[in-house]
């Protein structure tokens, strides 16, 4: 199927080039850079070569760089340029030409270039290209990555799936392995990590660069970059003369340069949030003076590299503050760190056998390196433990209740990642530099001194602060209707004390990942828990809808056993070869279905309505992602650990807690207040003169431009759907949820229908006139263009 024609007019690209220096709102236009010819460069280092290099470079904490990032040049080069770019951004393309000049001028011994992914939401072809690039890097290493990278920018207007596939093969990776990995979106997490990391340090558009930590916005002139690189080379030479080893140059310079820059806003819970949270010590391992005026509680994961990175900082704080600081350890082993929980079990077993001192010795050992069974056994011997007893404790998860209690507290406090700290109840997120901790500890020491002066005993300062502290957020609730006999389930019989309704997608890798966890929950609560399947095929998973219909037919023919047999086969291979039409028929035959009946059902769309009914239910509950769960009326999102499920199952088995309006998933409490009680509107981001911005949903019909084959509705039916969506928007439904339910535009659900900001003349006339006719923050009526019917929310 040909790619969908964009809403942008043909002149928009030229217009954007003239107006902007970067694909970002409000970027200043730098003097033009004369593109350099691509030159033959020394081949980039391969992962194997770098792995053998000694010493290992320090990744730094200001703008971290690791082997997980594609790079060019010597990892120990004195100057590192870290680039957040977008494969569809013309200014990133221009910047790549500038970097080629810099590579030629400085060479790989003096300059390292590191790439970070930043696909912008209004570049519809960018994210697939970034996922493909990351996949090429994982399969073929740095050399293959840079070949693919160069081809992508050289053919920027042809970022089609066919081109991307061909470029991957030209880069030298196995085409079948590449296709399978991309189909599973196996390396999507790295793209998301880069996006989050960029946002956290102030990246708002592309290209955005950090030269040894110095921020550069846009495609700046080559002379300006040369001046900065020369300055950093001199700074590196001064550090070398002062005794700083080569492997510490980048970490030292980037930290110094970032410290001089203004602090960027963070999307994580604000470090300067003055809320004091209720964080009970609750029998956790402690170190230091029990009556210290400052208590530092850390939620940590013994396999987490960032927890390990911050450990020396914590050691330094203990030495600096001595009797004024108490350390408390809370366990939060993350589900994707497979050895974190066994390590936690060993640490707690050390405590059980020999007390808190043994726990902290175990903590120091475990943070050093590998955590395989043999390593844990060796640590148990070093600690002087009863090794057989320790091994049994790990195997039996003897201390799981303690770990789960800590994880539950982390959930309540929204301490979602590690490391996560609370200093006298004040939140501090991540592996921060010592200065961040010291500033907050100093403030708390002063506050404690005032409490003591007013009569609070020094040993009771933490208790006094916790008395009026804010309790954690209760679990979200979701009022899903009870399933019927038309919804397949497994586990306990219908009417069980706990029903887990799973909204899932057969092409979603996280839905596949969570299935063993659900089976574990069913086994842990025999006769009490039933898992029921609800269909939510996501629009960007092109095989998910047909797979869902096939599973319904399996249910119709062979009941719940047939459904789950089909589901198991669908999750085994989520590629096109496992979810395509031929594969569905092959699966049907393997589990004993009538293949002819299955084919007829798929051809006629006999089960489309059943699938769409579940999807509409999900939209009404503000559920837009998979997997999502309604555990009776508790809400859980994502492929969470068994302990997360058990916590909510236990609550569901206990006395019923009536949900409040504020606790409902997707609730917007402020909107429900009387007008007089409405809080002041949040400040809006600054607008950019000459640009428009909008979110939209698009309902297509059979003869609208670029309508895919599965859109068979008539024009009148499409208009009626768009009018229905508009009414719901006017009644206060979240626009992003409506996009997920109604919009036929590929990828719209993932970005909430957001088109970003665009110049006048970039959109088709009817669309642009509709945007201009409403105020910022207001809705349009139903707007018809050659693509179908739109509902538009103006954002700029």
PDB file of N, CA and C in Angstrom, residues 228-316:
ATOM      1  N   UNK A 228      34.409  26.035  19.714  1.00  0.00           N
ATOM      2  CA  UNK A 228      34.068  25.342  20.957  1.00  0.00           C
ATOM      3  C   UNK A 228      34.906  24.081  21.124  1.00  0.00           C
ATOM      4  N   UNK A 229      35.101  23.330  20.033  1.00  0.00           N
ATOM      5  CA  UNK A 229      35.919  22.112  20.123  1.00  0.00           C
ATOM      6  C   UNK A 229      37.358  22.465  20.490  1.00  0.00           C
ATOM      7  N   UNK A 230      37.897  23.517  19.882  1.00  0.00           N
ATOM      8  CA  UNK A 230      39.267  23.939  20.220  1.00  0.00           C
ATOM      9  C   UNK A 230      39.367  24.314  21.702  1.00  0.00           C
ATOM     10  N   UNK A 231      38.360  24.998  22.190  1.00  0.00           N
ATOM     11  CA  UNK A 231      38.341  25.380  23.606  1.00  0.00           C
ATOM     12  C   UNK A 231      38.333  24.142  24.498  1.00  0.00           C
ATOM     13  N   UNK A 232      37.559  23.149  24.106  1.00  0.00           N
ATOM     14  CA  UNK A 232      37.480  21.930  24.904  1.00  0.00           C
ATOM     15  C   UNK A 232      38.754  21.089  24.797  1.00  0.00           C
ATOM     16  N   UNK A 233      39.404  21.124  23.663  1.00  0.00           N
ATOM     17  CA  UNK A 233      40.699  20.438  23.548  1.00  0.00           C
ATOM     18  C   UNK A 233      41.708  21.047  24.514  1.00  0.00           C
ATOM     19  N   UNK A 234      41.701  22.378  24.621  1.00  0.00           N
ATOM     20  CA  UNK A 234      42.617  23.039  25.566  1.00  0.00           C
ATOM     21  C   UNK A 234      42.264  22.667  27.009  1.00  0.00           C
ATOM     22  N   UNK A 235      40.958  22.645  27.307  1.00  0.00           N
ATOM     23  CA  UNK A 235      40.532  22.277  28.661  1.00  0.00           C
ATOM     24  C   UNK A 235      40.927  20.842  28.986  1.00  0.00           C
ATOM     25  N   UNK A 236      40.802  19.945  27.996  1.00  0.00           N
ATOM     26  CA  UNK A 236      41.177  18.551  28.207  1.00  0.00           C
ATOM     27  C   UNK A 236      42.673  18.427  28.469  1.00  0.00           C
ATOM     28  N   UNK A 237      43.467  19.204  27.718  1.00  0.00           N
ATOM     29  CA  UNK A 237      44.914  19.151  27.907  1.00  0.00           C
ATOM     30  C   UNK A 237      45.305  19.647  29.300  1.00  0.00           C
ATOM     31  N   UNK A 238      44.625  20.673  29.783  1.00  0.00           N
ATOM     32  CA  UNK A 238      44.897  21.177  31.133  1.00  0.00           C
ATOM     33  C   UNK A 238      44.563  20.120  32.185  1.00  0.00           C
ATOM     34  N   UNK A 239      43.441  19.420  32.000  1.00  0.00           N
ATOM     35  CA  UNK A 239      43.089  18.365  32.946  1.00  0.00           C
ATOM     36  C   UNK A 239      44.105  17.237  32.915  1.00  0.00           C
ATOM     37  N   UNK A 240      44.596  16.894  31.723  1.00  0.00           N
ATOM     38  CA  UNK A 240      45.597  15.824  31.616  1.00  0.00           C
ATOM     39  C   UNK A 240      46.876  16.221  32.358  1.00  0.00           C
ATOM     40  N   UNK A 241      47.279  17.488  32.218  1.00  0.00           N
ATOM     41  CA  UNK A 241      48.486  17.945  32.916  1.00  0.00           C
ATOM     42  C   UNK A 241      48.303  17.927  34.426  1.00  0.00           C
ATOM     43  N   UNK A 242      47.051  18.111  34.853  1.00  0.00           N
ATOM     44  CA  UNK A 242      46.791  18.116  36.297  1.00  0.00           C
ATOM     45  C   UNK A 242      46.650  16.708  36.868  1.00  0.00           C
ATOM     46  N   UNK A 243      46.740  15.686  36.005  1.00  0.00           N
ATOM     47  CA  UNK A 243      46.722  14.315  36.487  1.00  0.00           C
ATOM     48  C   UNK A 243      45.440  13.550  36.249  1.00  0.00           C
ATOM     49  N   UNK A 244      44.439  14.165  35.594  1.00  0.00           N
ATOM     50  CA  UNK A 244      43.190  13.455  35.317  1.00  0.00           C
ATOM     51  C   UNK A 244      43.447  12.442  34.211  1.00  0.00           C
ATOM     52  N   UNK A 245      43.142  11.163  34.424  1.00  0.00           N
ATOM     53  CA  UNK A 245      43.392  10.153  33.375  1.00  0.00           C
ATOM     54  C   UNK A 245      42.466  10.347  32.181  1.00  0.00           C
ATOM     55  N   UNK A 246      42.890   9.807  31.034  1.00  0.00           N
ATOM     56  CA  UNK A 246      42.109   9.968  29.800  1.00  0.00           C
ATOM     57  C   UNK A 246      40.685   9.474  29.946  1.00  0.00           C
ATOM     58  N   UNK A 247      40.527   8.349  30.674  1.00  0.00           N
ATOM     59  CA  UNK A 247      39.188   7.773  30.777  1.00  0.00           C
ATOM     60  C   UNK A 247      38.232   8.639  31.603  1.00  0.00           C
ATOM     61  N   UNK A 248      38.759   9.635  32.324  1.00  0.00           N
ATOM     62  CA  UNK A 248      37.892  10.509  33.121  1.00  0.00           C
ATOM     63  C   UNK A 248      37.670  11.868  32.472  1.00  0.00           C
ATOM     64  N   UNK A 249      38.289  12.123  31.312  1.00  0.00           N
ATOM     65  CA  UNK A 249      38.199  13.455  30.715  1.00  0.00           C
ATOM     66  C   UNK A 249      36.769  13.838  30.375  1.00  0.00           C
ATOM     67  N   UNK A 250      36.070  12.944  29.664  1.00  0.00           N
ATOM     68  CA  UNK A 250      34.701  13.302  29.255  1.00  0.00           C
ATOM     69  C   UNK A 250      33.803  13.511  30.467  1.00  0.00           C
ATOM     70  N   UNK A 251      33.864  12.601  31.420  1.00  0.00           N
ATOM     71  CA  UNK A 251      33.012  12.718  32.605  1.00  0.00           C
ATOM     72  C   UNK A 251      33.288  14.028  33.342  1.00  0.00           C
ATOM     73  N   UNK A 252      34.566  14.378  33.484  1.00  0.00           N
ATOM     74  CA  UNK A 252      34.927  15.590  34.228  1.00  0.00           C
ATOM     75  C   UNK A 252      34.502  16.854  33.487  1.00  0.00           C
ATOM     76  N   UNK A 253      34.832  16.929  32.196  1.00  0.00           N
ATOM     77  CA  UNK A 253      34.514  18.138  31.433  1.00  0.00           C
ATOM     78  C   UNK A 253      33.015  18.323  31.252  1.00  0.00           C
ATOM     79  N   UNK A 254      32.295  17.233  30.956  1.00  0.00           N
ATOM     80  CA  UNK A 254      30.854  17.373  30.755  1.00  0.00           C
ATOM     81  C   UNK A 254      30.164  17.774  32.051  1.00  0.00           C
ATOM     82  N   UNK A 255      30.647  17.255  33.185  1.00  0.00           N
ATOM     83  CA  UNK A 255      30.058  17.640  34.475  1.00  0.00           C
ATOM     84  C   UNK A 255      30.317  19.110  34.761  1.00  0.00           C
ATOM     85  N   UNK A 256      31.551  19.576  34.525  1.00  0.00           N
ATOM     86  CA  UNK A 256      31.872  20.987  34.756  1.00  0.00           C
ATOM     87  C   UNK A 256      31.037  21.903  33.871  1.00  0.00           C
ATOM     88  N   UNK A 257      30.948  21.555  32.602  1.00  0.00           N
ATOM     89  CA  UNK A 257      30.229  22.423  31.657  1.00  0.00           C
ATOM     90  C   UNK A 257      28.734  22.435  31.920  1.00  0.00           C
ATOM     91  N   UNK A 258      28.173  21.284  32.264  1.00  0.00           N
ATOM     92  CA  UNK A 258      26.736  21.257  32.561  1.00  0.00           C
ATOM     93  C   UNK A 258      26.428  21.994  33.853  1.00  0.00           C
ATOM     94  N   UNK A 259      27.356  21.950  34.806  1.00  0.00           N
ATOM     95  CA  UNK A 259      27.123  22.644  36.075  1.00  0.00           C
ATOM     96  C   UNK A 259      27.031  24.153  35.872  1.00  0.00           C
ATOM     97  N   UNK A 260      27.707  24.647  34.845  1.00  0.00           N
ATOM     98  CA  UNK A 260      27.660  26.093  34.575  1.00  0.00           C
ATOM     99  C   UNK A 260      26.402  26.499  33.824  1.00  0.00           C
ATOM    100  N   UNK A 261      25.725  25.519  33.221  1.00  0.00           N
ATOM    101  CA  UNK A 261      24.539  25.817  32.408  1.00  0.00           C
ATOM    102  C   UNK A 261      23.309  25.932  33.299  1.00  0.00           C
ATOM    103  N   UNK A 262      22.261  26.663  32.847  1.00  0.00           N
ATOM    104  CA  UNK A 262      21.014  26.721  33.611  1.00  0.00           C
ATOM    105  C   UNK A 262      20.409  25.333  33.739  1.00  0.00           C
ATOM    106  N   UNK A 263      19.843  25.045  34.908  1.00  0.00           N
ATOM    107  CA  UNK A 263      19.225  23.743  35.125  1.00  0.00           C
ATOM    108  C   UNK A 263      17.984  23.598  34.270  1.00  0.00           C
ATOM    109  N   UNK A 264      17.861  22.505  33.495  1.00  0.00           N
ATOM    110  CA  UNK A 264      16.689  22.312  32.649  1.00  0.00           C
ATOM    111  C   UNK A 264      15.513  21.808  33.458  1.00  0.00           C
ATOM    112  N   UNK A 265      14.289  21.983  32.931  1.00  0.00           N
ATOM    113  CA  UNK A 265      13.137  21.397  33.607  1.00  0.00           C
ATOM    114  C   UNK A 265      13.170  19.888  33.491  1.00  0.00           C
ATOM    115  N   UNK A 266      12.568  19.205  34.438  1.00  0.00           N
ATOM    116  CA  UNK A 266      12.540  17.740  34.451  1.00  0.00           C
ATOM    117  C   UNK A 266      11.120  17.240  34.375  1.00  0.00           C
ATOM    118  N   UNK A 267      10.936  16.118  33.645  1.00  0.00           N
ATOM    119  CA  UNK A 267       9.615  15.513  33.579  1.00  0.00           C
ATOM    120  C   UNK A 267       9.372  14.579  34.755  1.00  0.00           C
ATOM    121  N   UNK A 268      10.444  14.254  35.491  1.00  0.00           N
ATOM    122  CA  UNK A 268      10.269  13.417  36.670  1.00  0.00           C
ATOM    123  C   UNK A 268       9.697  14.269  37.800  1.00  0.00           C
ATOM    124  N   UNK A 269       9.251  13.651  38.896  1.00  0.00           N
ATOM    125  CA  UNK A 269       8.795  14.448  40.022  1.00  0.00           C
ATOM    126  C   UNK A 269       9.859  15.464  40.399  1.00  0.00           C
ATOM    127  N   UNK A 270       9.497  16.697  40.533  1.00  0.00           N
ATOM    128  CA  UNK A 270      10.449  17.789  40.662  1.00  0.00           C
ATOM    129  C   UNK A 270      11.323  17.614  41.894  1.00  0.00           C
ATOM    130  N   UNK A 271      12.643  17.823  41.706  1.00  0.00           N
ATOM    131  CA  UNK A 271      13.561  17.695  42.812  1.00  0.00           C
ATOM    132  C   UNK A 271      13.331  18.782  43.849  1.00  0.00           C
ATOM    133  N   UNK A 272      12.836  19.937  43.431  1.00  0.00           N
ATOM    134  CA  UNK A 272      12.602  21.014  44.375  1.00  0.00           C
ATOM    135  C   UNK A 272      11.169  21.017  44.879  1.00  0.00           C
ATOM    136  N   UNK A 273      10.457  19.917  44.632  1.00  0.00           N
ATOM    137  CA  UNK A 273       9.121  19.760  45.186  1.00  0.00           C
ATOM    138  C   UNK A 273       9.241  19.794  46.708  1.00  0.00           C
ATOM    139  N   UNK A 274       8.522  20.671  47.358  1.00  0.00           N
ATOM    140  CA  UNK A 274       8.670  20.854  48.793  1.00  0.00           C
ATOM    141  C   UNK A 274       7.749  19.951  49.598  1.00  0.00           C
ATOM    142  N   UNK A 275       7.036  19.045  48.914  1.00  0.00           N
ATOM    143  CA  UNK A 275       6.179  18.103  49.625  1.00  0.00           C
ATOM    144  C   UNK A 275       7.021  17.198  50.522  1.00  0.00           C
ATOM    145  N   UNK A 276       6.563  17.010  51.749  1.00  0.00           N
ATOM    146  CA  UNK A 276       7.178  16.033  52.647  1.00  0.00           C
ATOM    147  C   UNK A 276       6.307  14.784  52.604  1.00  0.00           C
ATOM    148  N   UNK A 277       6.884  13.679  52.156  1.00  0.00           N
ATOM    149  CA  UNK A 277       6.148  12.440  51.961  1.00  0.00           C
ATOM    150  C   UNK A 277       6.304  11.526  53.170  1.00  0.00           C
ATOM    151  N   UNK A 278       5.267  10.760  53.447  1.00  0.00           N
ATOM    152  CA  UNK A 278       5.294   9.805  54.560  1.00  0.00           C
ATOM    153  C   UNK A 278       6.033   8.555  54.095  1.00  0.00           C
ATOM    154  N   UNK A 279       7.254   8.377  54.624  1.00  0.00           N
ATOM    155  CA  UNK A 279       8.112   7.253  54.236  1.00  0.00           C
ATOM    156  C   UNK A 279       8.534   6.538  55.510  1.00  0.00           C
ATOM    157  N   UNK A 280       7.760   5.592  55.992  1.00  0.00           N
ATOM    158  CA  UNK A 280       8.106   4.919  57.248  1.00  0.00           C
ATOM    159  C   UNK A 280       9.364   4.074  57.115  1.00  0.00           C
ATOM    160  N   UNK A 281      10.153   4.041  58.192  1.00  0.00           N
ATOM    161  CA  UNK A 281      11.328   3.171  58.204  1.00  0.00           C
ATOM    162  C   UNK A 281      10.877   1.710  58.213  1.00  0.00           C
ATOM    163  N   UNK A 282       9.877   1.385  59.033  1.00  0.00           N
ATOM    164  CA  UNK A 282       9.140   0.123  58.939  1.00  0.00           C
ATOM    165  C   UNK A 282      10.040  -1.112  58.989  1.00  0.00           C
ATOM    166  N   UNK A 283      11.061  -1.082  59.860  1.00  0.00           N
ATOM    167  CA  UNK A 283      11.888  -2.272  60.023  1.00  0.00           C
ATOM    168  C   UNK A 283      12.896  -2.520  58.926  1.00  0.00           C
ATOM    169  N   UNK A 284      13.104  -1.550  58.030  1.00  0.00           N
ATOM    170  CA  UNK A 284      14.081  -1.720  56.945  1.00  0.00           C
ATOM    171  C   UNK A 284      15.502  -1.646  57.485  1.00  0.00           C
ATOM    172  N   UNK A 285      16.474  -2.186  56.749  1.00  0.00           N
ATOM    173  CA  UNK A 285      17.872  -2.072  57.173  1.00  0.00           C
ATOM    174  C   UNK A 285      18.294  -0.608  57.275  1.00  0.00           C
ATOM    175  N   UNK A 286      18.981  -0.256  58.350  1.00  0.00           N
ATOM    176  CA  UNK A 286      19.451   1.112  58.541  1.00  0.00           C
ATOM    177  C   UNK A 286      20.943   1.107  58.835  1.00  0.00           C
ATOM    178  N   UNK A 287      21.560   2.233  58.573  1.00  0.00           N
ATOM    179  CA  UNK A 287      22.985   2.406  58.895  1.00  0.00           C
ATOM    180  C   UNK A 287      23.186   3.836  59.384  1.00  0.00           C
ATOM    181  N   UNK A 288      23.915   3.991  60.457  1.00  0.00           N
ATOM    182  CA  UNK A 288      24.151   5.317  61.012  1.00  0.00           C
ATOM    183  C   UNK A 288      23.385   5.519  62.306  1.00  0.00           C
ATOM    184  N   UNK A 289      23.419   6.726  62.792  1.00  0.00           N
ATOM    185  CA  UNK A 289      22.807   7.104  64.057  1.00  0.00           C
ATOM    186  C   UNK A 289      21.285   7.024  63.975  1.00  0.00           C
ATOM    187  N   UNK A 290      20.668   6.161  64.792  1.00  0.00           N
ATOM    188  CA  UNK A 290      19.210   6.003  64.760  1.00  0.00           C
ATOM    189  C   UNK A 290      18.491   7.300  65.095  1.00  0.00           C
ATOM    190  N   UNK A 291      19.131   8.185  65.866  1.00  0.00           N
ATOM    191  CA  UNK A 291      18.513   9.460  66.223  1.00  0.00           C
ATOM    192  C   UNK A 291      19.040  10.625  65.413  1.00  0.00           C
ATOM    193  N   UNK A 292      19.589  10.355  64.212  1.00  0.00           N
ATOM    194  CA  UNK A 292      20.149  11.427  63.381  1.00  0.00           C
ATOM    195  C   UNK A 292      19.071  12.422  62.974  1.00  0.00           C
ATOM    196  N   UNK A 293      19.415  13.706  62.838  1.00  0.00           N
ATOM    197  CA  UNK A 293      18.427  14.700  62.416  1.00  0.00           C
ATOM    198  C   UNK A 293      17.999  14.570  60.960  1.00  0.00           C
ATOM    199  N   UNK A 294      18.767  13.829  60.158  1.00  0.00           N
ATOM    200  CA  UNK A 294      18.409  13.640  58.748  1.00  0.00           C
ATOM    201  C   UNK A 294      18.376  12.147  58.443  1.00  0.00           C
ATOM    202  N   UNK A 295      17.260  11.699  57.867  1.00  0.00           N
ATOM    203  CA  UNK A 295      17.101  10.314  57.436  1.00  0.00           C
ATOM    204  C   UNK A 295      17.000  10.275  55.918  1.00  0.00           C
ATOM    205  N   UNK A 296      17.893   9.541  55.290  1.00  0.00           N
ATOM    206  CA  UNK A 296      17.895   9.381  53.834  1.00  0.00           C
ATOM    207  C   UNK A 296      17.405   7.971  53.516  1.00  0.00           C
ATOM    208  N   UNK A 297      16.231   7.869  52.907  1.00  0.00           N
ATOM    209  CA  UNK A 297      15.665   6.584  52.509  1.00  0.00           C
ATOM    210  C   UNK A 297      15.918   6.388  51.024  1.00  0.00           C
ATOM    211  N   UNK A 298      16.520   5.280  50.667  1.00  0.00           N
ATOM    212  CA  UNK A 298      16.768   5.010  49.249  1.00  0.00           C
ATOM    213  C   UNK A 298      15.999   3.782  48.795  1.00  0.00           C
ATOM    214  N   UNK A 299      15.309   3.921  47.669  1.00  0.00           N
ATOM    215  CA  UNK A 299      14.703   2.778  46.985  1.00  0.00           C
ATOM    216  C   UNK A 299      15.684   2.365  45.903  1.00  0.00           C
ATOM    217  N   UNK A 300      16.161   1.130  45.987  1.00  0.00           N
ATOM    218  CA  UNK A 300      17.280   0.733  45.137  1.00  0.00           C
ATOM    219  C   UNK A 300      17.069  -0.661  44.563  1.00  0.00           C
ATOM    220  N   UNK A 301      17.824  -0.937  43.511  1.00  0.00           N
ATOM    221  CA  UNK A 301      17.813  -2.207  42.789  1.00  0.00           C
ATOM    222  C   UNK A 301      19.276  -2.611  42.676  1.00  0.00           C
ATOM    223  N   UNK A 302      19.627  -3.782  43.189  1.00  0.00           N
ATOM    224  CA  UNK A 302      21.033  -4.153  43.290  1.00  0.00           C
ATOM    225  C   UNK A 302      21.668  -4.476  41.946  1.00  0.00           C
ATOM    226  N   UNK A 303      20.867  -4.562  40.883  1.00  0.00           N
ATOM    227  CA  UNK A 303      21.414  -4.760  39.538  1.00  0.00           C
ATOM    228  C   UNK A 303      21.425  -3.468  38.737  1.00  0.00           C
ATOM    229  N   UNK A 304      20.793  -2.427  39.246  1.00  0.00           N
ATOM    230  CA  UNK A 304      20.630  -1.165  38.510  1.00  0.00           C
ATOM    231  C   UNK A 304      21.965  -0.439  38.380  1.00  0.00           C
ATOM    232  N   UNK A 305      22.417  -0.134  37.149  1.00  0.00           N
ATOM    233  CA  UNK A 305      23.714   0.540  36.995  1.00  0.00           C
ATOM    234  C   UNK A 305      23.728   1.941  37.598  1.00  0.00           C
ATOM    235  N   UNK A 306      22.582   2.604  37.624  1.00  0.00           N
ATOM    236  CA  UNK A 306      22.536   3.957  38.186  1.00  0.00           C
ATOM    237  C   UNK A 306      22.599   3.903  39.715  1.00  0.00           C
ATOM    238  N   UNK A 307      22.032   2.849  40.301  1.00  0.00           N
ATOM    239  CA  UNK A 307      22.175   2.670  41.747  1.00  0.00           C
ATOM    240  C   UNK A 307      23.643   2.435  42.098  1.00  0.00           C
ATOM    241  N   UNK A 308      24.311   1.663  41.262  1.00  0.00           N
ATOM    242  CA  UNK A 308      25.735   1.409  41.513  1.00  0.00           C
ATOM    243  C   UNK A 308      26.556   2.689  41.327  1.00  0.00           C
ATOM    244  N   UNK A 309      26.152   3.480  40.357  1.00  0.00           N
ATOM    245  CA  UNK A 309      26.894   4.709  40.077  1.00  0.00           C
ATOM    246  C   UNK A 309      26.805   5.700  41.232  1.00  0.00           C
ATOM    247  N   UNK A 310      25.644   5.745  41.896  1.00  0.00           N
ATOM    248  CA  UNK A 310      25.459   6.728  42.960  1.00  0.00           C
ATOM    249  C   UNK A 310      26.001   6.237  44.299  1.00  0.00           C
ATOM    250  N   UNK A 311      26.351   4.941  44.398  1.00  0.00           N
ATOM    251  CA  UNK A 311      26.801   4.388  45.679  1.00  0.00           C
ATOM    252  C   UNK A 311      28.002   5.131  46.257  1.00  0.00           C
ATOM    253  N   UNK A 312      29.051   5.447  45.476  1.00  0.00           N
ATOM    254  CA  UNK A 312      30.168   6.199  46.058  1.00  0.00           C
ATOM    255  C   UNK A 312      29.746   7.570  46.589  1.00  0.00           C
ATOM    256  N   UNK A 313      28.759   8.182  45.934  1.00  0.00           N
ATOM    257  CA  UNK A 313      28.256   9.474  46.429  1.00  0.00           C
ATOM    258  C   UNK A 313      27.648   9.306  47.810  1.00  0.00           C
ATOM    259  N   UNK A 314      26.880   8.234  48.002  1.00  0.00           N
ATOM    260  CA  UNK A 314      26.271   7.982  49.309  1.00  0.00           C
ATOM    261  C   UNK A 314      27.337   7.695  50.359  1.00  0.00           C
ATOM    262  N   UNK A 315      28.368   6.945  49.970  1.00  0.00           N
ATOM    263  CA  UNK A 315      29.474   6.696  50.904  1.00  0.00           C
ATOM    264  C   UNK A 315      30.102   8.021  51.341  1.00  0.00           C
ATOM    265  N   UNK A 316      30.281   8.925  50.393  1.00  0.00           N
ATOM    266  CA  UNK A 316      30.861  10.223  50.719  1.00  0.00           C
ATOM    267  C   UNK A 316      29.971  11.048  51.643  1.00  0.00           C
TER     268      UNK A 316
END
